[in-house]
Amino acid sequence: MTGSEARDPFKRIAAMMNMQLYAILTRPSQEGVDLRPVLNDHLDYMVELEKDGRVFASGPFSGEDGRPTGHGLTIVRGASLKEAAEIAERDPFVQAGLRAFDIQKWTVNEGQVWLGVTFSDRGGQTR
């Protein structure tokens, strides 16, 4: 891009990554939910999605004190909102009625990735 094209925001956006992902925002379905009985099943499911390349990133939100707030975020690669919803609905937390979710389509335009890291087992590789 040169000159005035470089300052046209729509042309700048069109030249960006425009990677389409889906953000699954989770929350407790009711107050005082105990996730421990289903936690291992949930972790197994998330690691399976991660290994299949479906999860871009996932984890709980924490407060300033470092304790989990009960809310979480999972960003998935999917062909559609429907596919992302199916992924969310298969989460053992959701199937057990412990979690509810909202989904937003997310367009990634800015950022950097330098190497592949598998968060659950702290593995890594350069790509």
mmCIF file of C-alpha atoms in Angstrom:
data_model
loop_
_atom_site.group_PDB
_atom_site.id
_atom_site.type_symbol
_atom_site.label_atom_id
_atom_site.label_comp_id
_atom_site.label_asym_id
_atom_site.label_seq_id
_atom_site.Cartn_x
_atom_site.Cartn_y
_atom_site.Cartn_z
ATOM 1 C CA MET A 1 0.000 0.000 0.000
ATOM 2 C CA THR A 2 1.201 3.472 -0.801
ATOM 3 C CA GLY A 3 0.139 7.057 -0.178
ATOM 4 C CA SER A 4 -3.553 7.571 0.409
ATOM 5 C CA GLU A 5 -4.252 3.806 0.194
ATOM 6 C CA ALA A 6 -2.125 3.322 3.317
ATOM 7 C CA ARG A 7 -4.360 5.753 5.238
ATOM 8 C CA ASP A 8 -7.678 4.272 4.062
ATOM 9 C CA PRO A 9 -8.769 2.288 7.140
ATOM 10 C CA PHE A 10 -10.908 -0.135 5.133
ATOM 11 C CA LYS A 11 -7.998 -1.028 2.851
ATOM 12 C CA ARG A 12 -5.756 -1.426 5.891
ATOM 13 C CA ILE A 13 -8.273 -3.802 7.502
ATOM 14 C CA ALA A 14 -8.649 -5.768 4.251
ATOM 15 C CA ALA A 15 -4.877 -6.302 4.189
ATOM 16 C CA MET A 16 -4.801 -7.676 7.749
ATOM 17 C CA MET A 17 -5.000 -11.328 8.830
ATOM 18 C CA ASN A 18 -8.813 -11.509 9.081
ATOM 19 C CA MET A 19 -8.601 -14.929 10.778
ATOM 20 C CA GLN A 20 -12.094 -16.013 11.838
ATOM 21 C CA LEU A 21 -12.370 -17.672 15.236
ATOM 22 C CA TYR A 22 -15.128 -18.107 17.820
ATOM 23 C CA ALA A 23 -14.951 -16.947 21.427
ATOM 24 C CA ILE A 24 -16.912 -19.146 23.838
ATOM 25 C CA LEU A 25 -17.509 -17.219 27.060
ATOM 26 C CA THR A 26 -18.532 -19.525 29.902
ATOM 27 C CA ARG A 27 -20.148 -18.810 33.240
ATOM 28 C CA PRO A 28 -21.600 -20.812 36.127
ATOM 29 C CA SER A 29 -25.167 -21.904 35.434
ATOM 30 C CA GLN A 30 -26.021 -21.252 39.083
ATOM 31 C CA GLU A 31 -24.393 -19.828 42.214
ATOM 32 C CA GLY A 32 -22.008 -22.064 44.179
ATOM 33 C CA VAL A 33 -21.491 -24.707 41.483
ATOM 34 C CA ASP A 34 -18.875 -27.364 42.359
ATOM 35 C CA LEU A 35 -16.969 -28.255 39.189
ATOM 36 C CA ARG A 36 -14.655 -30.807 40.804
ATOM 37 C CA PRO A 37 -16.739 -33.947 40.062
ATOM 38 C CA VAL A 38 -16.571 -33.221 36.301
ATOM 39 C CA LEU A 39 -13.242 -31.368 36.136
ATOM 40 C CA ASN A 40 -11.166 -34.291 34.809
ATOM 41 C CA ASP A 41 -13.728 -34.994 32.066
ATOM 42 C CA HIS A 42 -13.691 -31.313 31.112
ATOM 43 C CA LEU A 43 -9.884 -31.238 31.019
ATOM 44 C CA ASP A 44 -9.780 -34.420 28.896
ATOM 45 C CA TYR A 45 -12.240 -32.856 26.444
ATOM 46 C CA MET A 46 -10.320 -29.597 26.205
ATOM 47 C CA VAL A 47 -6.969 -31.355 25.697
ATOM 48 C CA GLU A 48 -8.550 -33.509 22.969
ATOM 49 C CA LEU A 49 -9.766 -30.341 21.195
ATOM 50 C CA GLU A 50 -6.330 -28.782 21.668
ATOM 51 C CA LYS A 51 -4.529 -31.815 20.197
ATOM 52 C CA ASP A 52 -6.967 -31.822 17.243
ATOM 53 C CA GLY A 53 -6.067 -28.186 16.546
ATOM 54 C CA ARG A 54 -9.569 -26.928 17.348
ATOM 55 C CA VAL A 55 -8.620 -24.796 20.390
ATOM 56 C CA PHE A 56 -6.657 -21.604 19.817
ATOM 57 C CA ALA A 57 -6.544 -20.770 23.533
ATOM 58 C CA SER A 58 -8.596 -21.558 26.620
ATOM 59 C CA GLY A 59 -8.699 -20.991 30.355
ATOM 60 C CA PRO A 60 -10.447 -19.460 33.347
ATOM 61 C CA PHE A 61 -10.647 -15.789 34.254
ATOM 62 C CA SER A 62 -9.090 -14.802 37.590
ATOM 63 C CA GLY A 63 -9.633 -11.903 39.924
ATOM 64 C CA GLU A 64 -6.932 -9.577 41.211
ATOM 65 C CA ASP A 65 -6.387 -12.031 44.076
ATOM 66 C CA GLY A 66 -5.512 -14.782 41.569
ATOM 67 C CA ARG A 67 -8.570 -16.882 42.402
ATOM 68 C CA PRO A 68 -10.805 -18.072 39.532
ATOM 69 C CA THR A 69 -13.916 -15.946 39.043
ATOM 70 C CA GLY A 70 -16.001 -18.862 37.771
ATOM 71 C CA HIS A 71 -16.003 -17.488 34.229
ATOM 72 C CA GLY A 72 -13.841 -18.683 31.355
ATOM 73 C CA LEU A 73 -12.918 -18.169 27.732
ATOM 74 C CA THR A 74 -12.265 -20.722 25.007
ATOM 75 C CA ILE A 75 -11.329 -19.553 21.531
ATOM 76 C CA VAL A 76 -11.973 -22.207 18.887
ATOM 77 C CA ARG A 77 -11.346 -22.683 15.221
ATOM 78 C CA GLY A 78 -14.602 -23.605 13.529
ATOM 79 C CA ALA A 79 -16.312 -23.364 10.184
ATOM 80 C CA SER A 80 -19.407 -21.683 11.618
ATOM 81 C CA LEU A 81 -21.146 -20.409 14.716
ATOM 82 C CA LYS A 82 -23.138 -23.650 14.709
ATOM 83 C CA GLU A 83 -19.948 -25.726 14.833
ATOM 84 C CA ALA A 84 -18.589 -23.598 17.689
ATOM 85 C CA ALA A 85 -21.873 -24.079 19.574
ATOM 86 C CA GLU A 86 -21.633 -27.844 19.090
ATOM 87 C CA ILE A 87 -18.124 -27.760 20.573
ATOM 88 C CA ALA A 88 -19.402 -25.769 23.571
ATOM 89 C CA GLU A 89 -22.430 -28.050 24.045
ATOM 90 C CA ARG A 90 -20.201 -31.169 24.197
ATOM 91 C CA ASP A 91 -18.161 -29.739 27.090
ATOM 92 C CA PRO A 92 -18.776 -32.025 30.092
ATOM 93 C CA PHE A 93 -19.369 -28.941 32.288
ATOM 94 C CA VAL A 94 -22.212 -27.876 29.988
ATOM 95 C CA GLN A 95 -23.600 -31.403 29.627
ATOM 96 C CA ALA A 96 -23.694 -31.738 33.431
ATOM 97 C CA GLY A 97 -25.633 -28.468 33.669
ATOM 98 C CA LEU A 98 -22.814 -26.724 35.562
ATOM 99 C CA ARG A 99 -21.874 -24.126 32.941
ATOM 100 C CA ALA A 100 -23.674 -21.923 30.428
ATOM 101 C CA PHE A 101 -22.081 -20.124 27.503
ATOM 102 C CA ASP A 102 -22.318 -17.328 24.954
ATOM 103 C CA ILE A 103 -20.460 -17.342 21.649
ATOM 104 C CA GLN A 104 -19.113 -14.455 19.595
ATOM 105 C CA LYS A 105 -17.439 -14.622 16.198
ATOM 106 C CA TRP A 106 -13.983 -13.043 16.554
ATOM 107 C CA THR A 107 -11.844 -11.642 13.758
ATOM 108 C CA VAL A 108 -8.113 -11.609 14.505
ATOM 109 C CA ASN A 109 -6.354 -8.766 12.704
ATOM 110 C CA GLU A 110 -3.367 -7.930 14.905
ATOM 111 C CA GLY A 111 -0.947 -9.945 17.017
ATOM 112 C CA GLN A 112 2.069 -12.229 16.730
ATOM 113 C CA VAL A 113 2.739 -15.936 17.065
ATOM 114 C CA TRP A 114 6.344 -17.063 17.100
ATOM 115 C CA LEU A 115 6.204 -20.732 18.066
ATOM 116 C CA GLY A 116 3.740 -23.476 18.760
ATOM 117 C CA VAL A 117 3.106 -24.196 22.425
ATOM 118 C CA THR A 118 0.738 -26.850 23.700
ATOM 119 C CA PHE A 119 -0.387 -25.261 26.972
ATOM 120 C CA SER A 120 -1.767 -28.364 28.708
ATOM 121 C CA ASP A 121 1.499 -30.319 28.722
ATOM 122 C CA ARG A 122 3.881 -27.374 28.305
ATOM 123 C CA GLY A 123 5.145 -28.860 25.061
ATOM 124 C CA GLY A 124 6.469 -26.713 22.279
ATOM 125 C CA GLN A 125 7.764 -26.672 18.772
ATOM 126 C CA THR A 126 8.791 -24.071 16.244
ATOM 127 C CA ARG A 127 6.716 -23.724 13.115
#
